[in-house]
Amino acid sequence: MPHTRRPAVGYTTTVAAAGLFAVNGTVSTLALQAGVPPTWLTAMRCGGAAVGLLAALALVSPHRLRLSWREVPFLAAFGVVGVALTQFLYFVAIGRLPVGIALVFEMTAPVGIALWVRLVRREPVRPRIWLALTLSLSGLVLVAQVWRGGGSLDLLGVGAALAAAVCLATYYLMGERGAATRDPVALTTWTFVAAALFWAVVAPFTAPFDAGVLGERVPVSLGAVQLPLWVLVTWIAVLGAVVPFWLSIAALRHLPPTTAGLVATVEPVFASVVAWAWLGQVLSGWQVAGGLVVLAGIALAQTARTAAARPAPAPLPEAPAPLAPGRSAA
């Protein structure tokens, strides 16, 4: 029996996922400020998401977790580059930049995807991609306010955000290949497992961390409210990863990939509002204008690939799930 599409449900779940990802940026910033190194925050997020996704899928549909040895090298590379490094670089970026600005830089991934498809794969791309590239670069100039002594933003933060965009673009391109032959939900689960195993090996040797810190109470900027740090980390793993990824997957049952991807670009707007209300992060008028110009470029890049090619996915930070060939989590 064919599935009945309900666009209203698709829009709702996409916006809800974007909202959770946006809130996660601020929660992650609080965890970083409380003393959790980006390496360990990434490790705990990937590990928590991997356990949650494995448990959910094992209960609901365990046969979808079947894996062949020949898939392991691809999934390992996919998980390390697309999930582990993307999330780590994102956490480095938001530790040095306002959350909304870090997302604007990272969300340039679809422009890079469209350029890769045109210049490397030699697939047909509509001429609008060049306008999309111009808008995105112009918007980033405004966001960085480069006329202020070479730029008003932290260079390491900008570099991390742009590197995250490259890793995210790689994630999407590999996701096109992986989702073409494998169940996208299981693919998402195994990429998190690969990322979690990577950090389980790397983190202990690269960033000393006293796990006792997780029991300390930290202010969360909501009046006099203080919460144990482990509560924030749990939020980051569950409501900042597992739940929004599942919402994004559900959205694809009701919306075309390109439509859902365009809706997902509300995330930087949500993130900026949450960071302003919660952390007091204020953007200048030029930065707001630049962010809007970048979003316009992203919207054009989303529609640049022709019908003969698979549409480029909309970017979301922190390595969103590869939901279908060419589609990102929202």
PDB file of C-alpha atoms in Angstrom, residues 63-327:
ATOM      1  CA  HIS A  63      17.504  -7.087  10.652  1.00  0.00           C
ATOM      2  CA  ARG A  64      18.332  -3.634   9.281  1.00  0.00           C
ATOM      3  CA  LEU A  65      21.610  -3.692  11.225  1.00  0.00           C
ATOM      4  CA  ARG A  66      23.072  -6.505   9.131  1.00  0.00           C
ATOM      5  CA  LEU A  67      26.512  -5.598   7.853  1.00  0.00           C
ATOM      6  CA  SER A  68      28.991  -7.161   5.439  1.00  0.00           C
ATOM      7  CA  TRP A  69      32.781  -6.909   5.811  1.00  0.00           C
ATOM      8  CA  ARG A  70      33.160  -5.187   2.460  1.00  0.00           C
ATOM      9  CA  GLU A  71      31.047  -2.283   3.765  1.00  0.00           C
ATOM     10  CA  VAL A  72      33.318  -1.670   6.747  1.00  0.00           C
ATOM     11  CA  PRO A  73      36.044   0.457   5.038  1.00  0.00           C
ATOM     12  CA  PHE A  74      33.449   2.776   3.488  1.00  0.00           C
ATOM     13  CA  LEU A  75      31.498   3.150   6.741  1.00  0.00           C
ATOM     14  CA  ALA A  76      34.716   3.770   8.679  1.00  0.00           C
ATOM     15  CA  ALA A  77      35.787   6.603   6.359  1.00  0.00           C
ATOM     16  CA  PHE A  78      32.246   7.936   6.260  1.00  0.00           C
ATOM     17  CA  GLY A  79      31.953   7.985  10.040  1.00  0.00           C
ATOM     18  CA  VAL A  80      35.393   9.455  10.742  1.00  0.00           C
ATOM     19  CA  VAL A  81      35.312  12.260   8.174  1.00  0.00           C
ATOM     20  CA  GLY A  82      31.603  12.969   7.952  1.00  0.00           C
ATOM     21  CA  VAL A  83      30.586  12.542  11.582  1.00  0.00           C
ATOM     22  CA  ALA A  84      33.602  12.563  13.900  1.00  0.00           C
ATOM     23  CA  LEU A  85      35.588  15.383  12.280  1.00  0.00           C
ATOM     24  CA  THR A  86      32.564  17.463  11.266  1.00  0.00           C
ATOM     25  CA  GLN A  87      31.237  17.519  14.812  1.00  0.00           C
ATOM     26  CA  PHE A  88      34.662  18.137  16.350  1.00  0.00           C
ATOM     27  CA  LEU A  89      35.362  21.078  14.033  1.00  0.00           C
ATOM     28  CA  TYR A  90      31.887  22.474  14.689  1.00  0.00           C
ATOM     29  CA  PHE A  91      32.499  22.397  18.442  1.00  0.00           C
ATOM     30  CA  VAL A  92      35.855  24.131  17.959  1.00  0.00           C
ATOM     31  CA  ALA A  93      34.103  26.783  15.864  1.00  0.00           C
ATOM     32  CA  ILE A  94      31.276  27.512  18.321  1.00  0.00           C
ATOM     33  CA  GLY A  95      33.844  27.700  21.116  1.00  0.00           C
ATOM     34  CA  ARG A  96      35.375  30.702  19.326  1.00  0.00           C
ATOM     35  CA  LEU A  97      32.501  32.181  17.295  1.00  0.00           C
ATOM     36  CA  PRO A  98      28.850  33.057  17.900  1.00  0.00           C
ATOM     37  CA  VAL A  99      26.776  29.953  17.179  1.00  0.00           C
ATOM     38  CA  GLY A 100      24.813  31.535  14.334  1.00  0.00           C
ATOM     39  CA  ILE A 101      27.959  32.707  12.550  1.00  0.00           C
ATOM     40  CA  ALA A 102      29.631  29.319  12.879  1.00  0.00           C
ATOM     41  CA  LEU A 103      26.573  27.741  11.287  1.00  0.00           C
ATOM     42  CA  VAL A 104      26.561  30.229   8.424  1.00  0.00           C
ATOM     43  CA  PHE A 105      30.134  29.274   7.547  1.00  0.00           C
ATOM     44  CA  GLU A 106      29.427  25.560   7.872  1.00  0.00           C
ATOM     45  CA  MET A 107      26.244  25.763   5.831  1.00  0.00           C
ATOM     46  CA  THR A 108      28.191  26.727   2.725  1.00  0.00           C
ATOM     47  CA  ALA A 109      28.696  22.974   2.174  1.00  0.00           C
ATOM     48  CA  PRO A 110      26.024  22.662  -0.589  1.00  0.00           C
ATOM     49  CA  VAL A 111      27.780  25.295  -2.672  1.00  0.00           C
ATOM     50  CA  GLY A 112      30.956  23.216  -2.532  1.00  0.00           C
ATOM     51  CA  ILE A 113      28.952  20.106  -3.395  1.00  0.00           C
ATOM     52  CA  ALA A 114      27.459  21.704  -6.488  1.00  0.00           C
ATOM     53  CA  LEU A 115      30.889  22.937  -7.593  1.00  0.00           C
ATOM     54  CA  TRP A 116      32.378  19.467  -7.077  1.00  0.00           C
ATOM     55  CA  VAL A 117      29.595  17.916  -9.112  1.00  0.00           C
ATOM     56  CA  ARG A 118      30.143  20.404 -11.934  1.00  0.00           C
ATOM     57  CA  LEU A 119      33.952  20.567 -12.017  1.00  0.00           C
ATOM     58  CA  VAL A 120      34.953  17.049 -10.932  1.00  0.00           C
ATOM     59  CA  ARG A 121      32.061  14.786 -11.808  1.00  0.00           C
ATOM     60  CA  ARG A 122      31.255  16.800 -14.932  1.00  0.00           C
ATOM     61  CA  GLU A 123      27.543  16.526 -14.233  1.00  0.00           C
ATOM     62  CA  PRO A 124      25.291  19.261 -15.656  1.00  0.00           C
ATOM     63  CA  VAL A 125      24.625  22.105 -13.211  1.00  0.00           C
ATOM     64  CA  ARG A 126      22.455  25.136 -13.831  1.00  0.00           C
ATOM     65  CA  PRO A 127      24.336  28.433 -14.321  1.00  0.00           C
ATOM     66  CA  ARG A 128      22.768  29.753 -11.133  1.00  0.00           C
ATOM     67  CA  ILE A 129      25.516  27.948  -9.191  1.00  0.00           C
ATOM     68  CA  TRP A 130      27.910  30.781 -10.017  1.00  0.00           C
ATOM     69  CA  LEU A 131      25.452  33.320  -8.612  1.00  0.00           C
ATOM     70  CA  ALA A 132      25.055  31.092  -5.564  1.00  0.00           C
ATOM     71  CA  LEU A 133      28.833  31.036  -5.098  1.00  0.00           C
ATOM     72  CA  THR A 134      29.041  34.825  -5.470  1.00  0.00           C
ATOM     73  CA  LEU A 135      26.265  35.391  -2.957  1.00  0.00           C
ATOM     74  CA  SER A 136      27.758  32.975  -0.441  1.00  0.00           C
ATOM     75  CA  LEU A 137      31.251  34.469  -0.631  1.00  0.00           C
ATOM     76  CA  SER A 138      29.883  38.019  -0.476  1.00  0.00           C
ATOM     77  CA  GLY A 139      27.762  37.122   2.526  1.00  0.00           C
ATOM     78  CA  LEU A 140      30.738  35.599   4.335  1.00  0.00           C
ATOM     79  CA  VAL A 141      32.703  38.814   3.759  1.00  0.00           C
ATOM     80  CA  LEU A 142      29.903  40.705   5.504  1.00  0.00           C
ATOM     81  CA  VAL A 143      29.652  38.148   8.306  1.00  0.00           C
ATOM     82  CA  ALA A 144      33.393  38.385   8.978  1.00  0.00           C
ATOM     83  CA  GLN A 145      33.381  42.183   8.590  1.00  0.00           C
ATOM     84  CA  VAL A 146      36.764  41.924   6.898  1.00  0.00           C
ATOM     85  CA  TRP A 147      37.107  45.701   6.668  1.00  0.00           C
ATOM     86  CA  ARG A 148      37.681  45.796  10.429  1.00  0.00           C
ATOM     87  CA  GLY A 149      41.408  45.218  10.651  1.00  0.00           C
ATOM     88  CA  GLY A 150      41.361  42.133   8.446  1.00  0.00           C
ATOM     89  CA  GLY A 151      38.234  40.639   9.998  1.00  0.00           C
ATOM     90  CA  SER A 152      36.385  40.799  13.292  1.00  0.00           C
ATOM     91  CA  LEU A 153      36.193  37.047  13.837  1.00  0.00           C
ATOM     92  CA  ASP A 154      38.588  34.593  15.439  1.00  0.00           C
ATOM     93  CA  LEU A 155      40.698  33.106  12.620  1.00  0.00           C
ATOM     94  CA  LEU A 156      40.950  29.646  14.180  1.00  0.00           C
ATOM     95  CA  GLY A 157      37.174  29.609  14.663  1.00  0.00           C
ATOM     96  CA  VAL A 158      36.587  30.620  11.035  1.00  0.00           C
ATOM     97  CA  GLY A 159      39.098  28.022   9.839  1.00  0.00           C
ATOM     98  CA  ALA A 160      37.393  25.308  11.893  1.00  0.00           C
ATOM     99  CA  ALA A 161      33.948  26.268  10.577  1.00  0.00           C
ATOM    100  CA  LEU A 162      35.138  26.231   6.954  1.00  0.00           C
ATOM    101  CA  ALA A 163      36.929  22.911   7.500  1.00  0.00           C
ATOM    102  CA  ALA A 164      33.683  21.582   8.975  1.00  0.00           C
ATOM    103  CA  ALA A 165      31.922  22.683   5.784  1.00  0.00           C
ATOM    104  CA  VAL A 166      34.430  20.671   3.723  1.00  0.00           C
ATOM    105  CA  CYS A 167      33.923  17.597   5.915  1.00  0.00           C
ATOM    106  CA  LEU A 168      30.166  18.074   5.746  1.00  0.00           C
ATOM    107  CA  ALA A 169      30.265  18.299   1.955  1.00  0.00           C
ATOM    108  CA  THR A 170      32.323  15.090   1.921  1.00  0.00           C
ATOM    109  CA  TYR A 171      29.697  13.512   4.164  1.00  0.00           C
ATOM    110  CA  TYR A 172      26.911  14.398   1.736  1.00  0.00           C
ATOM    111  CA  LEU A 173      28.821  13.174  -1.314  1.00  0.00           C
ATOM    112  CA  MET A 174      29.613   9.881   0.414  1.00  0.00           C
ATOM    113  CA  GLY A 175      26.012   9.767   1.631  1.00  0.00           C
ATOM    114  CA  GLU A 176      24.772   9.829  -1.953  1.00  0.00           C
ATOM    115  CA  ARG A 177      26.784   6.718  -2.635  1.00  0.00           C
ATOM    116  CA  GLY A 178      25.995   4.932   0.610  1.00  0.00           C
ATOM    117  CA  ALA A 179      22.254   5.633   0.680  1.00  0.00           C
ATOM    118  CA  ALA A 180      21.909   4.385  -2.888  1.00  0.00           C
ATOM    119  CA  THR A 181      22.592   0.807  -1.763  1.00  0.00           C
ATOM    120  CA  ARG A 182      21.823   0.737   1.960  1.00  0.00           C
ATOM    121  CA  ASP A 183      18.968   1.532   4.314  1.00  0.00           C
ATOM    122  CA  PRO A 184      19.542   5.202   5.260  1.00  0.00           C
ATOM    123  CA  VAL A 185      18.541   4.728   8.912  1.00  0.00           C
ATOM    124  CA  ALA A 186      20.987   1.876   9.387  1.00  0.00           C
ATOM    125  CA  LEU A 187      23.605   3.833   7.445  1.00  0.00           C
ATOM    126  CA  THR A 188      23.222   6.725   9.867  1.00  0.00           C
ATOM    127  CA  THR A 189      23.525   4.360  12.830  1.00  0.00           C
ATOM    128  CA  TRP A 190      26.712   2.709  11.572  1.00  0.00           C
ATOM    129  CA  THR A 191      28.341   6.059  10.772  1.00  0.00           C
ATOM    130  CA  PHE A 192      27.822   7.107  14.385  1.00  0.00           C
ATOM    131  CA  VAL A 193      29.202   3.778  15.571  1.00  0.00           C
ATOM    132  CA  ALA A 194      32.326   4.325  13.433  1.00  0.00           C
ATOM    133  CA  ALA A 195      32.689   7.868  14.796  1.00  0.00           C
ATOM    134  CA  ALA A 196      32.256   6.661  18.381  1.00  0.00           C
ATOM    135  CA  LEU A 197      34.910   3.959  17.949  1.00  0.00           C
ATOM    136  CA  PHE A 198      37.278   6.497  16.378  1.00  0.00           C
ATOM    137  CA  TRP A 199      37.010   8.858  19.351  1.00  0.00           C
ATOM    138  CA  ALA A 200      37.198   5.984  21.840  1.00  0.00           C
ATOM    139  CA  VAL A 201      40.701   5.368  20.484  1.00  0.00           C
ATOM    140  CA  VAL A 202      41.801   8.948  19.762  1.00  0.00           C
ATOM    141  CA  ALA A 203      40.314  11.016  22.604  1.00  0.00           C
ATOM    142  CA  PRO A 204      42.189   9.416  25.536  1.00  0.00           C
ATOM    143  CA  PHE A 205      45.518  10.129  23.834  1.00  0.00           C
ATOM    144  CA  THR A 206      44.855  13.658  22.584  1.00  0.00           C
ATOM    145  CA  ALA A 207      42.941  15.511  25.288  1.00  0.00           C
ATOM    146  CA  PRO A 208      43.281  14.758  29.005  1.00  0.00           C
ATOM    147  CA  PHE A 209      39.906  15.013  30.694  1.00  0.00           C
ATOM    148  CA  ASP A 210      38.732  14.450  34.255  1.00  0.00           C
ATOM    149  CA  ALA A 211      35.357  12.727  34.021  1.00  0.00           C
ATOM    150  CA  GLY A 212      34.593  13.974  37.519  1.00  0.00           C
ATOM    151  CA  VAL A 213      33.885  17.369  35.972  1.00  0.00           C
ATOM    152  CA  LEU A 214      30.629  15.930  34.635  1.00  0.00           C
ATOM    153  CA  GLY A 215      29.230  15.884  38.161  1.00  0.00           C
ATOM    154  CA  GLU A 216      29.823  19.594  38.743  1.00  0.00           C
ATOM    155  CA  ARG A 217      26.880  21.965  38.584  1.00  0.00           C
ATOM    156  CA  VAL A 218      27.091  24.744  36.013  1.00  0.00           C
ATOM    157  CA  PRO A 219      24.924  27.834  35.471  1.00  0.00           C
ATOM    158  CA  VAL A 220      22.743  27.587  32.390  1.00  0.00           C
ATOM    159  CA  SER A 221      21.890  31.308  32.165  1.00  0.00           C
ATOM    160  CA  LEU A 222      18.250  30.767  33.096  1.00  0.00           C
ATOM    161  CA  GLY A 223      18.014  32.875  36.207  1.00  0.00           C
ATOM    162  CA  ALA A 224      19.770  31.106  39.071  1.00  0.00           C
ATOM    163  CA  VAL A 225      19.285  27.647  37.574  1.00  0.00           C
ATOM    164  CA  GLN A 226      22.263  25.293  37.732  1.00  0.00           C
ATOM    165  CA  LEU A 227      22.443  21.782  36.327  1.00  0.00           C
ATOM    166  CA  PRO A 228      25.008  18.983  36.537  1.00  0.00           C
ATOM    167  CA  LEU A 229      27.227  19.011  33.483  1.00  0.00           C
ATOM    168  CA  TRP A 230      26.256  15.423  32.669  1.00  0.00           C
ATOM    169  CA  VAL A 231      22.684  16.638  32.069  1.00  0.00           C
ATOM    170  CA  LEU A 232      23.927  18.961  29.329  1.00  0.00           C
ATOM    171  CA  VAL A 233      25.994  16.176  27.775  1.00  0.00           C
ATOM    172  CA  THR A 234      22.979  13.848  27.839  1.00  0.00           C
ATOM    173  CA  TRP A 235      20.906  16.530  26.129  1.00  0.00           C
ATOM    174  CA  ILE A 236      23.585  16.910  23.452  1.00  0.00           C
ATOM    175  CA  ALA A 237      23.571  13.172  22.718  1.00  0.00           C
ATOM    176  CA  VAL A 238      19.818  12.536  22.895  1.00  0.00           C
ATOM    177  CA  LEU A 239      17.981  15.753  22.000  1.00  0.00           C
ATOM    178  CA  GLY A 240      20.895  17.162  19.996  1.00  0.00           C
ATOM    179  CA  ALA A 241      21.549  14.050  17.919  1.00  0.00           C
ATOM    180  CA  VAL A 242      19.256  11.012  18.122  1.00  0.00           C
ATOM    181  CA  VAL A 243      15.887  12.806  18.168  1.00  0.00           C
ATOM    182  CA  PRO A 244      16.546  15.430  15.457  1.00  0.00           C
ATOM    183  CA  PHE A 245      18.101  12.795  13.176  1.00  0.00           C
ATOM    184  CA  TRP A 246      14.984  10.639  13.506  1.00  0.00           C
ATOM    185  CA  LEU A 247      12.746  13.667  12.893  1.00  0.00           C
ATOM    186  CA  SER A 248      14.717  14.445   9.743  1.00  0.00           C
ATOM    187  CA  ILE A 249      14.277  10.884   8.534  1.00  0.00           C
ATOM    188  CA  ALA A 250      10.536  11.060   9.194  1.00  0.00           C
ATOM    189  CA  ALA A 251      10.290  14.297   7.184  1.00  0.00           C
ATOM    190  CA  LEU A 252      11.414  12.546   4.010  1.00  0.00           C
ATOM    191  CA  ARG A 253       8.264  10.441   4.056  1.00  0.00           C
ATOM    192  CA  HIS A 254       6.257  13.592   3.417  1.00  0.00           C
ATOM    193  CA  LEU A 255       8.487  16.143   1.616  1.00  0.00           C
ATOM    194  CA  PRO A 256      10.760  16.044  -1.454  1.00  0.00           C
ATOM    195  CA  PRO A 257      14.448  16.238  -0.484  1.00  0.00           C
ATOM    196  CA  THR A 258      15.022  19.689  -1.987  1.00  0.00           C
ATOM    197  CA  THR A 259      11.980  21.168  -0.237  1.00  0.00           C
ATOM    198  CA  ALA A 260      12.974  19.727   3.124  1.00  0.00           C
ATOM    199  CA  GLY A 261      16.527  20.944   2.569  1.00  0.00           C
ATOM    200  CA  LEU A 262      15.426  24.505   1.928  1.00  0.00           C
ATOM    201  CA  VAL A 263      13.220  24.476   5.027  1.00  0.00           C
ATOM    202  CA  ALA A 264      16.254  23.327   7.032  1.00  0.00           C
ATOM    203  CA  THR A 265      18.063  26.595   6.315  1.00  0.00           C
ATOM    204  CA  VAL A 266      16.034  28.179   9.130  1.00  0.00           C
ATOM    205  CA  GLU A 267      18.504  26.599  11.550  1.00  0.00           C
ATOM    206  CA  PRO A 268      21.028  29.495  11.665  1.00  0.00           C
ATOM    207  CA  VAL A 269      18.138  31.878  12.305  1.00  0.00           C
ATOM    208  CA  PHE A 270      16.891  29.732  15.170  1.00  0.00           C
ATOM    209  CA  ALA A 271      20.432  29.296  16.483  1.00  0.00           C
ATOM    210  CA  SER A 272      21.104  33.045  16.497  1.00  0.00           C
ATOM    211  CA  VAL A 273      17.839  33.758  18.337  1.00  0.00           C
ATOM    212  CA  VAL A 274      18.506  31.047  20.939  1.00  0.00           C
ATOM    213  CA  ALA A 275      22.111  32.197  21.456  1.00  0.00           C
ATOM    214  CA  TRP A 276      20.957  35.813  21.800  1.00  0.00           C
ATOM    215  CA  ALA A 277      18.219  34.991  24.312  1.00  0.00           C
ATOM    216  CA  TRP A 278      20.254  32.431  26.266  1.00  0.00           C
ATOM    217  CA  LEU A 279      23.888  33.525  26.016  1.00  0.00           C
ATOM    218  CA  GLY A 280      23.545  37.173  25.080  1.00  0.00           C
ATOM    219  CA  GLN A 281      25.406  36.680  21.791  1.00  0.00           C
ATOM    220  CA  VAL A 282      24.565  39.719  19.685  1.00  0.00           C
ATOM    221  CA  LEU A 283      25.245  39.986  15.946  1.00  0.00           C
ATOM    222  CA  SER A 284      25.885  43.275  14.189  1.00  0.00           C
ATOM    223  CA  GLY A 285      23.613  44.536  11.429  1.00  0.00           C
ATOM    224  CA  TRP A 286      26.281  43.652   8.843  1.00  0.00           C
ATOM    225  CA  GLN A 287      26.538  40.114  10.162  1.00  0.00           C
ATOM    226  CA  VAL A 288      22.782  39.608  10.054  1.00  0.00           C
ATOM    227  CA  ALA A 289      22.690  40.938   6.486  1.00  0.00           C
ATOM    228  CA  GLY A 290      25.624  38.723   5.524  1.00  0.00           C
ATOM    229  CA  GLY A 291      23.911  35.665   6.975  1.00  0.00           C
ATOM    230  CA  LEU A 292      20.797  36.362   4.908  1.00  0.00           C
ATOM    231  CA  VAL A 293      22.912  36.743   1.747  1.00  0.00           C
ATOM    232  CA  VAL A 294      24.626  33.411   2.477  1.00  0.00           C
ATOM    233  CA  LEU A 295      21.244  31.716   2.969  1.00  0.00           C
ATOM    234  CA  ALA A 296      20.111  33.094  -0.388  1.00  0.00           C
ATOM    235  CA  GLY A 297      23.216  31.576  -1.983  1.00  0.00           C
ATOM    236  CA  ILE A 298      22.537  28.245  -0.286  1.00  0.00           C
ATOM    237  CA  ALA A 299      18.949  28.264  -1.564  1.00  0.00           C
ATOM    238  CA  LEU A 300      20.215  28.751  -5.120  1.00  0.00           C
ATOM    239  CA  ALA A 301      22.829  26.035  -4.691  1.00  0.00           C
ATOM    240  CA  GLN A 302      20.101  23.658  -3.540  1.00  0.00           C
ATOM    241  CA  THR A 303      18.358  24.013  -6.899  1.00  0.00           C
ATOM    242  CA  ALA A 304      21.474  24.172  -9.085  1.00  0.00           C
ATOM    243  CA  ARG A 305      21.786  20.475  -9.885  1.00  0.00           C
ATOM    244  CA  THR A 306      19.609  19.431 -12.788  1.00  0.00           C
ATOM    245  CA  ALA A 307      16.793  16.909 -12.686  1.00  0.00           C
ATOM    246  CA  ALA A 308      19.075  14.347 -14.299  1.00  0.00           C
ATOM    247  CA  ALA A 309      21.388  14.508 -11.315  1.00  0.00           C
ATOM    248  CA  ARG A 310      20.527  13.917  -7.700  1.00  0.00           C
ATOM    249  CA  PRO A 311      19.805  17.167  -5.839  1.00  0.00           C
ATOM    250  CA  ALA A 312      22.441  18.475  -3.470  1.00  0.00           C
ATOM    251  CA  PRO A 313      21.409  18.166   0.179  1.00  0.00           C
ATOM    252  CA  ALA A 314      20.856  21.080   2.495  1.00  0.00           C
ATOM    253  CA  PRO A 315      23.574  21.503   5.081  1.00  0.00           C
ATOM    254  CA  LEU A 316      23.095  20.991   8.734  1.00  0.00           C
ATOM    255  CA  PRO A 317      25.834  21.201  11.242  1.00  0.00           C
ATOM    256  CA  GLU A 318      27.157  18.351  13.216  1.00  0.00           C
ATOM    257  CA  ALA A 319      26.962  15.796  10.440  1.00  0.00           C
ATOM    258  CA  PRO A 320      23.261  15.262   9.794  1.00  0.00           C
ATOM    259  CA  ALA A 321      22.056  11.908   8.636  1.00  0.00           C
ATOM    260  CA  PRO A 322      22.256  10.889   4.966  1.00  0.00           C
ATOM    261  CA  LEU A 323      18.549  10.417   4.489  1.00  0.00           C
ATOM    262  CA  ALA A 324      18.399   9.695   0.801  1.00  0.00           C
ATOM    263  CA  PRO A 325      20.733  10.113  -2.153  1.00  0.00           C
ATOM    264  CA  GLY A 326      21.616  13.784  -2.119  1.00  0.00           C
ATOM    265  CA  ARG A 327      19.492  14.649   0.905  1.00  0.00           C
TER     266      ARG A 327
END
